[in-house]
Short mmCIF file of C-alpha atoms in Angstrom, two decimals:
data_model
loop_
_atom_site.label_atom_id
_atom_site.label_comp_id
_atom_site.label_asym_id
_atom_site.label_seq_id
_atom_site.Cartn_x
_atom_site.Cartn_y
_atom_site.Cartn_z
CA MET G 1332 -1.29 -90.43 -62.46
CA SER G 1333 0.39 -92.15 -65.40
CA LEU G 1334 -1.48 -92.45 -68.69
CA PRO G 1335 -0.01 -94.66 -71.44
CA TYR G 1336 -1.78 -94.57 -74.82
CA TYR G 1337 -0.92 -97.34 -77.27
CA ASP G 1338 -1.52 -97.92 -80.96
CA THR G 1339 -4.90 -97.56 -82.71
CA PRO G 1340 -7.56 -96.84 -80.03
CA ILE G 1341 -6.41 -93.26 -79.69
CA ARG G 1342 -6.73 -92.72 -83.45
CA LYS G 1343 -10.47 -93.43 -83.24
CA VAL G 1344 -11.00 -90.39 -81.01
CA LYS G 1345 -9.01 -88.13 -83.36
CA PHE G 1346 -6.33 -87.23 -80.82
CA SER G 1347 -4.78 -83.86 -81.68
CA LEU G 1348 -2.31 -81.31 -80.39
CA ASN G 1349 -5.11 -79.55 -78.53
CA ASP G 1350 -5.78 -82.74 -76.57
CA LEU G 1351 -2.11 -82.98 -75.65
CA MET G 1352 -2.12 -79.40 -74.40
CA MET G 1353 -5.23 -80.05 -72.29
CA ALA G 1354 -3.89 -83.23 -70.65
CA ASN G 1355 -3.45 -83.07 -66.88
CA ALA G 1356 -1.35 -86.22 -66.35
CA LYS G 1357 2.12 -86.14 -64.80
CA THR G 1358 3.41 -89.03 -66.94
CA LEU G 1359 2.13 -89.47 -70.49
CA GLU G 1360 3.12 -92.06 -73.12
CA LEU G 1361 1.75 -91.78 -76.66
CA TYR G 1362 2.46 -94.36 -79.38
CA ASN G 1363 1.61 -94.10 -83.08
CA VAL G 1364 -0.41 -90.94 -82.63
CA ILE G 1365 -1.01 -88.47 -85.43
CA LEU G 1366 1.44 -85.87 -84.17
CA ASN G 1367 4.40 -84.59 -86.12
CA ALA G 1368 7.55 -82.61 -85.34
CA LYS G 1369 5.79 -79.28 -85.93
CA ASP G 1370 3.07 -80.22 -83.44
CA MET G 1371 5.66 -81.12 -80.83
CA ASN G 1372 7.51 -77.88 -81.52
CA HIS G 1373 4.30 -75.93 -80.85
CA PHE G 1374 3.73 -77.90 -77.64
CA PHE G 1375 7.27 -77.20 -76.38
CA LYS G 1376 6.87 -73.48 -77.10
CA LEU G 1377 3.66 -73.40 -75.07
CA TRP G 1378 5.37 -75.32 -72.25
CA MET G 1379 8.21 -72.78 -72.22
CA LYS G 1380 5.60 -70.00 -71.86
CA ASN G 1381 3.93 -71.98 -69.05
CA LYS G 1382 0.68 -72.16 -71.03
CA CYS G 1383 0.04 -75.91 -70.92
CA ASN G 1384 -0.09 -78.78 -68.41
CA PRO G 1385 1.96 -77.48 -65.43
CA ARG G 1386 1.87 -80.93 -63.76
CA LEU G 1387 3.66 -82.73 -66.59
CA GLU G 1388 6.88 -84.48 -65.56
CA TYR G 1389 7.37 -86.97 -68.40
CA LEU G 1390 6.13 -87.18 -71.97
CA GLU G 1391 6.94 -89.89 -74.50
CA VAL G 1392 5.68 -89.57 -78.07
CA ARG G 1393 6.50 -92.10 -80.77
CA ILE G 1394 6.05 -90.51 -84.18
CA ASN G 1395 5.66 -92.43 -87.42
CA GLY G 1396 8.42 -91.61 -89.88
CA ASN G 1397 11.66 -89.74 -89.39
CA ILE G 1398 11.94 -86.88 -86.89
CA ASN G 1399 12.93 -83.59 -88.49
CA ASN G 1400 15.08 -81.88 -85.86
CA ASP G 1401 14.85 -78.52 -87.62
CA PHE G 1402 11.05 -78.54 -87.33
CA LEU G 1403 11.11 -79.99 -83.82
CA LEU G 1404 13.49 -77.41 -82.33
CA LYS G 1405 12.74 -74.30 -84.36
CA GLY G 1406 12.69 -71.19 -82.18
CA LEU G 1407 13.07 -73.06 -78.87
CA LYS G 1408 16.37 -71.52 -77.68
CA THR G 1409 17.72 -74.95 -76.85
CA VAL G 1410 20.99 -75.78 -75.12
CA PRO G 1411 22.60 -78.84 -76.77
CA VAL G 1412 23.72 -81.61 -74.41
CA PRO G 1413 26.42 -84.09 -75.53
CA VAL G 1414 24.83 -87.48 -76.15
CA GLU G 1415 27.56 -89.06 -74.01
CA THR G 1416 26.37 -87.09 -70.99
CA LYS G 1417 24.89 -89.47 -68.46
CA LYS G 1418 21.66 -88.28 -66.85
CA THR G 1419 19.29 -90.21 -64.65
CA PHE G 1420 15.67 -89.05 -64.62
CA GLN G 1421 13.23 -90.21 -61.98
CA VAL G 1422 9.89 -90.89 -63.72
CA LEU G 1423 6.56 -91.46 -62.02
CA GLY G 1424 4.95 -94.80 -62.91
CA ASN G 1425 6.25 -97.99 -64.48
CA VAL G 1426 7.87 -96.39 -67.51
CA GLN G 1427 10.56 -98.09 -69.55
CA GLN G 1428 12.53 -95.09 -70.74
CA LEU G 1429 14.63 -96.80 -73.42
CA ARG G 1430 13.86 -100.02 -75.28
CA LEU G 1431 16.25 -102.76 -76.28
CA ASP G 1432 18.74 -101.51 -78.90
CA GLU G 1433 17.25 -98.00 -78.69
CA LYS G 1434 19.80 -95.19 -78.56
CA ILE G 1435 19.57 -91.45 -78.02
CA THR G 1436 20.61 -89.52 -81.16
CA ALA G 1437 20.28 -85.95 -79.87
CA GLU G 1438 19.53 -84.18 -76.60
CA PHE G 1439 18.66 -80.59 -75.73
CA ASP G 1440 17.67 -78.60 -72.64
CA ILE G 1441 15.00 -75.90 -72.62
CA THR G 1442 13.92 -73.56 -69.83
CA ARG G 1443 10.45 -72.34 -68.93
CA VAL G 1444 9.73 -68.69 -68.10
CA ASP G 1445 9.62 -69.54 -64.38
CA GLY G 1446 13.10 -71.10 -64.53
CA ARG G 1447 11.99 -74.75 -64.67
CA THR G 1448 14.25 -76.86 -66.90
CA ALA G 1449 13.35 -79.77 -69.16
CA THR G 1450 15.26 -82.10 -71.48
CA ILE G 1451 14.18 -83.14 -74.98
CA ARG G 1452 15.63 -86.40 -76.29
CA MET G 1453 15.32 -87.99 -79.73
CA SER G 1454 15.95 -91.69 -80.27
CA THR G 1455 16.68 -94.11 -83.11
CA PHE G 1456 13.12 -95.46 -82.81
CA GLY G 1457 11.54 -92.15 -83.80
CA THR G 1458 10.59 -91.39 -80.22
CA VAL G 1459 10.61 -87.97 -78.61
CA TYR G 1460 11.24 -88.06 -74.86
CA PHE G 1461 10.47 -85.03 -72.72
CA TYR G 1462 11.67 -84.91 -69.10
CA VAL G 1463 10.79 -82.05 -66.76
CA TRP G 1464 13.41 -81.76 -64.05
CA PRO G 1465 12.21 -82.12 -60.45
CA GLU G 1466 10.91 -78.89 -58.97
CA SER G 1467 13.60 -79.09 -56.29
CA THR G 1468 16.22 -78.42 -58.99
CA ASN G 1469 14.35 -75.34 -60.11
CA LEU G 1470 16.77 -72.88 -58.56
CA GLU G 1471 15.96 -69.34 -57.63
CA PRO G 1472 17.26 -66.79 -60.12
CA ILE G 1473 21.03 -66.77 -59.82
CA SER G 1474 22.51 -63.43 -58.89
CA ARG G 1475 25.74 -62.36 -60.48
CA ASP G 1476 27.70 -63.18 -57.32
CA SER G 1477 26.05 -66.37 -56.10
CA ILE G 1478 28.59 -69.03 -57.14
CA ASP G 1479 31.30 -70.30 -54.78
CA LEU G 1480 34.30 -72.38 -55.84
CA VAL G 1481 35.97 -74.67 -53.28
CA VAL G 1482 39.43 -76.03 -54.10
CA ASN G 1483 40.10 -79.34 -52.33
CA SER G 1484 43.11 -81.64 -52.54
CA HIS G 1485 41.48 -83.97 -55.09
CA ASP G 1486 38.48 -82.11 -56.49
CA ILE G 1487 36.83 -78.75 -57.10
CA GLU G 1488 33.36 -78.00 -55.78
CA MET G 1489 31.19 -75.49 -57.61
CA ARG G 1490 28.35 -74.34 -55.36
CA ILE G 1491 25.28 -72.72 -56.89
CA ALA G 1492 22.72 -72.04 -54.15
CA ASP G 1493 22.02 -75.51 -52.65
CA LEU G 1494 23.36 -77.40 -55.66
CA THR G 1495 27.00 -78.55 -55.83
CA LEU G 1496 28.98 -79.82 -58.82
CA HIS G 1497 32.11 -81.92 -58.17
CA PHE G 1498 34.96 -81.93 -60.71
CA TYR G 1499 37.95 -84.23 -60.27
CA GLY G 1500 41.34 -83.05 -61.49
CA ASN G 1501 42.04 -81.23 -64.75
CA VAL G 1502 39.97 -83.74 -66.74
CA SER G 1503 37.02 -85.15 -64.84
CA GLU G 1504 35.70 -88.36 -66.43
CA THR G 1505 32.60 -88.17 -64.25
CA VAL G 1506 30.92 -85.05 -62.89
CA TRP G 1507 28.84 -85.47 -59.75
CA MET G 1508 25.96 -83.21 -58.81
CA SER G 1509 24.66 -83.17 -55.24
CA HIS G 1510 21.39 -81.51 -54.31
CA ARG G 1511 19.58 -81.96 -51.00
CA ASN G 1512 21.30 -85.28 -50.22
CA LYS G 1513 20.71 -86.63 -53.73
CA LEU G 1514 23.54 -87.53 -56.10
CA VAL G 1515 23.45 -87.55 -59.91
CA ASP G 1516 26.47 -88.40 -62.05
CA TRP G 1517 27.24 -87.39 -65.63
CA LYS G 1518 29.64 -89.11 -67.97
CA ASN G 1519 31.89 -86.33 -69.22
CA ALA G 1520 32.02 -86.03 -73.00
CA GLY G 1521 35.73 -85.21 -73.14
CA LEU G 1522 35.61 -81.67 -71.79
CA SER G 1523 38.26 -80.44 -69.38
CA THR G 1524 37.33 -79.18 -65.92
CA LYS G 1525 38.28 -75.71 -67.13
CA GLN G 1526 35.83 -75.97 -70.04
CA LEU G 1527 33.06 -77.32 -67.79
CA ILE G 1528 33.44 -74.47 -65.30
CA GLN G 1529 33.56 -71.98 -68.16
CA ARG G 1530 30.28 -73.33 -69.53
CA VAL G 1531 28.55 -73.19 -66.15
CA LEU G 1532 29.61 -69.56 -65.74
CA ALA G 1533 28.33 -68.80 -69.25
CA VAL G 1534 24.98 -70.54 -68.78
CA THR G 1535 24.34 -68.91 -65.39
CA LYS G 1536 25.58 -65.55 -66.73
CA CYS G 1537 27.68 -65.09 -63.60
CA THR G 1538 30.58 -62.75 -64.25
CA SER G 1539 32.06 -63.16 -60.78
CA LEU G 1540 32.59 -65.82 -58.14
CA ARG G 1541 31.17 -64.85 -54.77
CA LYS G 1542 33.92 -66.70 -52.90
CA LEU G 1543 36.94 -68.83 -53.78
CA ILE G 1544 37.78 -71.12 -50.87
CA LEU G 1545 41.15 -72.90 -50.57
CA ARG G 1546 40.76 -76.02 -48.44
CA GLY G 1547 43.81 -78.02 -49.39
CA GLU G 1548 46.82 -78.07 -51.66
CA PRO G 1549 45.56 -79.70 -54.88
CA ASP G 1550 47.27 -82.58 -56.65
CA TYR G 1551 46.32 -81.06 -60.03
CA ASP G 1552 47.05 -77.82 -61.88
CA VAL G 1553 44.35 -75.66 -60.34
CA PHE G 1554 45.64 -72.34 -61.66
CA SER G 1555 45.27 -73.39 -65.30
CA ILE G 1556 41.63 -74.20 -64.48
CA LEU G 1557 41.09 -70.86 -62.75
CA ASP G 1558 42.20 -68.98 -65.88
CA VAL G 1559 38.52 -68.77 -66.84
CA VAL G 1560 37.63 -66.89 -63.64
CA THR G 1561 37.66 -63.19 -64.48
CA LYS G 1562 36.54 -61.83 -61.10
CA VAL G 1563 36.39 -63.06 -57.50
CA SER G 1564 34.46 -61.16 -54.85
CA CYS G 1565 36.15 -62.75 -51.81
CA LEU G 1566 39.34 -64.81 -51.39
CA PRO G 1567 40.05 -66.03 -47.83
CA ILE G 1568 43.48 -67.51 -47.06
CA PRO G 1569 42.86 -70.01 -44.21
CA SER G 1570 45.42 -70.81 -41.53
CA ASN G 1571 45.74 -74.44 -42.71
CA CYS G 1572 46.72 -73.47 -46.26
CA SER G 1573 50.39 -74.12 -47.07
CA ASN G 1574 52.56 -71.03 -47.51
CA THR G 1575 53.64 -72.03 -51.01
CA PHE G 1576 50.12 -72.61 -52.30
CA ALA G 1577 48.73 -69.52 -50.56
CA THR G 1578 51.46 -67.31 -52.04
CA GLN G 1579 50.81 -68.70 -55.53
CA ALA G 1580 47.08 -68.14 -55.11
CA LEU G 1581 47.60 -64.52 -54.10
CA GLN G 1582 49.97 -63.87 -56.99
CA VAL G 1583 47.55 -65.30 -59.54
CA LEU G 1584 44.21 -64.24 -58.09
CA SER G 1585 44.76 -60.91 -56.31
CA PRO G 1586 44.55 -58.91 -59.59
CA VAL G 1587 40.98 -60.18 -60.13
CA THR G 1588 39.87 -60.29 -56.47
CA SER G 1589 37.88 -57.57 -54.72
CA GLU G 1590 38.32 -58.68 -51.10
CA ILE G 1591 41.22 -60.66 -49.61
CA THR G 1592 41.11 -62.00 -46.05
CA LEU G 1593 44.35 -63.29 -44.52
CA PHE G 1594 44.02 -65.67 -41.59
CA LYS G 1595 47.74 -66.34 -41.98
CA LEU G 1596 50.63 -64.47 -43.56
CA PRO G 1597 52.23 -66.90 -46.05
CA PHE G 1598 55.02 -64.56 -47.14
CA SER G 1599 58.67 -65.45 -46.71
CA SER G 1600 59.99 -61.89 -46.86
CA ARG G 1601 58.98 -58.27 -46.37
CA GLU G 1602 59.21 -57.77 -50.13
CA GLU G 1603 56.55 -60.45 -50.76
CA PHE G 1604 54.33 -58.89 -48.11
CA GLN G 1605 54.70 -55.40 -49.57
CA ARG G 1606 53.86 -56.66 -53.06
CA LEU G 1607 50.36 -57.50 -51.87
CA TRP G 1608 50.07 -54.67 -49.34
CA MET G 1609 50.87 -51.96 -51.88
CA GLY G 1610 49.04 -53.62 -54.76
CA ILE G 1611 45.67 -52.62 -56.19
CA VAL G 1612 43.41 -54.30 -53.63
CA GLU G 1613 39.94 -53.02 -52.89
CA CYS G 1614 39.41 -54.69 -49.49
CA LEU G 1615 42.07 -56.28 -47.30
CA SER G 1616 41.55 -57.93 -43.90
CA VAL G 1617 44.44 -59.20 -41.76
CA TYR G 1618 43.61 -61.46 -38.81
CA ASN G 1619 47.10 -61.87 -37.46
CA ASP G 1620 49.31 -60.10 -34.92
CA ASP G 1621 52.54 -61.30 -36.51
CA LEU G 1622 53.04 -58.34 -38.85
CA SER G 1623 56.04 -57.40 -36.72
CA ARG G 1624 58.16 -60.07 -38.44
CA PHE G 1625 57.81 -57.97 -41.61
CA GLN G 1626 58.86 -54.83 -39.72
CA PHE G 1627 55.34 -53.45 -40.13
CA ASN G 1628 55.09 -49.82 -39.03
CA ILE G 1629 53.09 -46.64 -39.54
CA ASN G 1630 54.82 -46.00 -42.88
CA ASP G 1631 53.31 -49.22 -44.22
CA LEU G 1632 49.86 -48.09 -43.14
CA LEU G 1633 50.41 -44.77 -44.91
CA ALA G 1634 51.58 -46.60 -48.06
CA SER G 1635 48.63 -48.99 -48.23
CA ASN G 1636 46.63 -48.78 -51.45
CA ALA G 1637 43.45 -50.52 -50.25
CA ILE G 1638 40.04 -48.87 -50.34
CA LYS G 1639 38.93 -50.75 -47.23
CA LEU G 1640 41.38 -52.02 -44.64
CA GLU G 1641 40.74 -54.11 -41.54
CA LEU G 1642 43.58 -54.92 -39.11
CA CYS G 1643 42.79 -57.18 -36.18
CA GLU G 1644 45.20 -57.59 -33.27
CA VAL G 1645 47.92 -55.67 -35.08
CA LYS G 1646 50.44 -54.07 -32.74
CA MET G 1647 49.97 -50.36 -33.39
CA SER G 1648 50.13 -47.51 -30.91
CA LEU G 1649 47.70 -44.66 -30.48
CA ARG G 1650 50.42 -42.21 -31.49
CA ASP G 1651 50.90 -44.13 -34.75
CA LEU G 1652 47.20 -43.82 -35.49
CA ASN G 1653 47.27 -40.14 -34.56
CA ARG G 1654 50.06 -39.65 -37.09
CA PHE G 1655 48.03 -41.52 -39.70
CA PHE G 1656 45.01 -39.25 -39.15
CA SER G 1657 47.25 -36.18 -39.38
CA SER G 1658 48.65 -37.42 -42.68
CA TRP G 1659 45.14 -38.08 -43.96
CA LEU G 1660 44.10 -34.52 -43.03
CA ASN G 1661 47.10 -33.23 -44.97
CA ASN G 1662 46.27 -35.50 -47.93
CA THR G 1663 49.64 -37.23 -47.70
CA SER G 1664 48.37 -40.77 -47.18
CA ASN G 1665 46.34 -43.32 -49.15
CA HIS G 1666 43.81 -41.17 -51.01
CA ARG G 1667 41.73 -44.24 -51.99
CA LEU G 1668 40.96 -45.27 -48.41
CA ASN G 1669 37.35 -44.92 -47.28
CA HIS G 1670 37.20 -47.51 -44.48
CA LEU G 1671 39.76 -48.39 -41.81
CA SER G 1672 39.22 -50.72 -38.88
CA VAL G 1673 42.03 -51.29 -36.36
CA LYS G 1674 41.79 -53.38 -33.22
CA LEU G 1675 44.38 -52.07 -30.78
CA LEU G 1676 46.00 -53.99 -27.97
CA GLY G 1677 46.20 -52.24 -24.63
CA HIS G 1678 44.58 -49.21 -23.00
CA PHE G 1679 42.69 -46.67 -25.13
CA ASN G 1680 43.56 -43.00 -24.51
CA GLU G 1681 41.37 -40.56 -26.41
CA ASP G 1682 43.65 -37.58 -25.76
CA VAL G 1683 46.62 -39.28 -27.40
CA LEU G 1684 44.59 -40.49 -30.38
CA LEU G 1685 43.02 -37.10 -31.16
CA ASP G 1686 45.96 -34.83 -30.29
CA GLU G 1687 46.01 -31.72 -32.59
CA LEU G 1688 43.42 -33.19 -34.98
CA ASP G 1689 40.83 -30.45 -34.36
CA ALA G 1690 38.26 -33.20 -34.00
CA ILE G 1691 34.57 -32.30 -33.53
CA ARG G 1692 32.80 -34.44 -30.97
CA PHE G 1693 29.39 -35.90 -31.71
CA THR G 1694 27.04 -37.09 -29.02
CA GLU G 1695 26.59 -40.83 -28.69
CA GLU G 1696 22.85 -40.40 -29.24
CA ARG G 1697 23.37 -38.99 -32.72
CA THR G 1698 22.88 -41.60 -35.43
CA ARG G 1699 24.90 -41.59 -38.63
CA GLU G 1700 24.97 -44.32 -41.25
CA PHE G 1701 28.15 -45.14 -43.14
CA ARG G 1702 27.78 -47.11 -46.33
CA SER G 1703 30.29 -49.81 -47.14
CA THR G 1704 30.34 -51.97 -50.26
CA SER G 1705 32.39 -54.66 -48.54
CA THR G 1706 31.36 -57.30 -46.03
CA PHE G 1707 33.24 -55.65 -43.15
CA PRO G 1708 31.07 -55.56 -40.04
CA LYS G 1709 30.58 -52.10 -38.57
CA PHE G 1710 30.33 -53.38 -35.01
CA ARG G 1711 30.85 -56.76 -33.36
#
């Protein structure tokens, strides 16, 4: 239901702030009412506490006289939005959101206790516009590791739950937001892509990216943009990523990445391979059987510095693994290691693997749970 109130009739019923708080309309337009900036400030505070009309989607109040922004926004914990930012709000009813020659002078976002977001706009006509964002954009609370960044050839995607932001190049003139097959575009107010990503991370209070995905070699300086990323939980190197770009990505990002997954080995020499292999990496997965071209052997496994290590289809013998276990028992191998997964090629011989290890056999029926902080599967 849309309720527009115009001019003097509403004055005769002594319309007050209490009436505004009791309204149950989704769209409400009020013109020349006896409400001031302090009244609106009180209303916004109640809205933020979810103590007034929960159905409200749009409110337009035209106040006589100048709007005092200090009174209007006092204590609201607002987030300023550049006036140049282009937003499109879908409003129920036949509402003309801006009149001829009317311009927005200031714009701020506020957030309700349940996470719902709204935008307050002030115009040159002394009008206060209040837009409540659609409930579908009311995201679930964002965990510290719930943002993914996808690097494409021409753009960067920032994924937050089911919402995606698209930035184009180092300076994106327009930022696109996609959410459930709906697109909204913003006119960028001169901020670089690096600054935009930095602000999103600050607003969401996410200190880490969940995953950084490399889909193509970018035609822009992606590493200057990624300077603002202080921690990455997972960095996969796909097989279709060029060796040059993959090597650069590992050099720049491995110091801040918890888990690296290699679906290809982009290194041109054994020295490049060892630089990553012996570096400070928490979790390393290698899905490739071509380690032999780097003369990979048991000594490399002993020299690894990873906490969790997964080697799939790597050509290693049972005697090599037996030697590794012997070294571990003697505390002469990677002391940080707490998870190792190796997929061997060929026949499995328990006697060779466990030779002189003084191993204690457990029955298959006995259940033991091993905790792992990584995403490595325990069984396939």
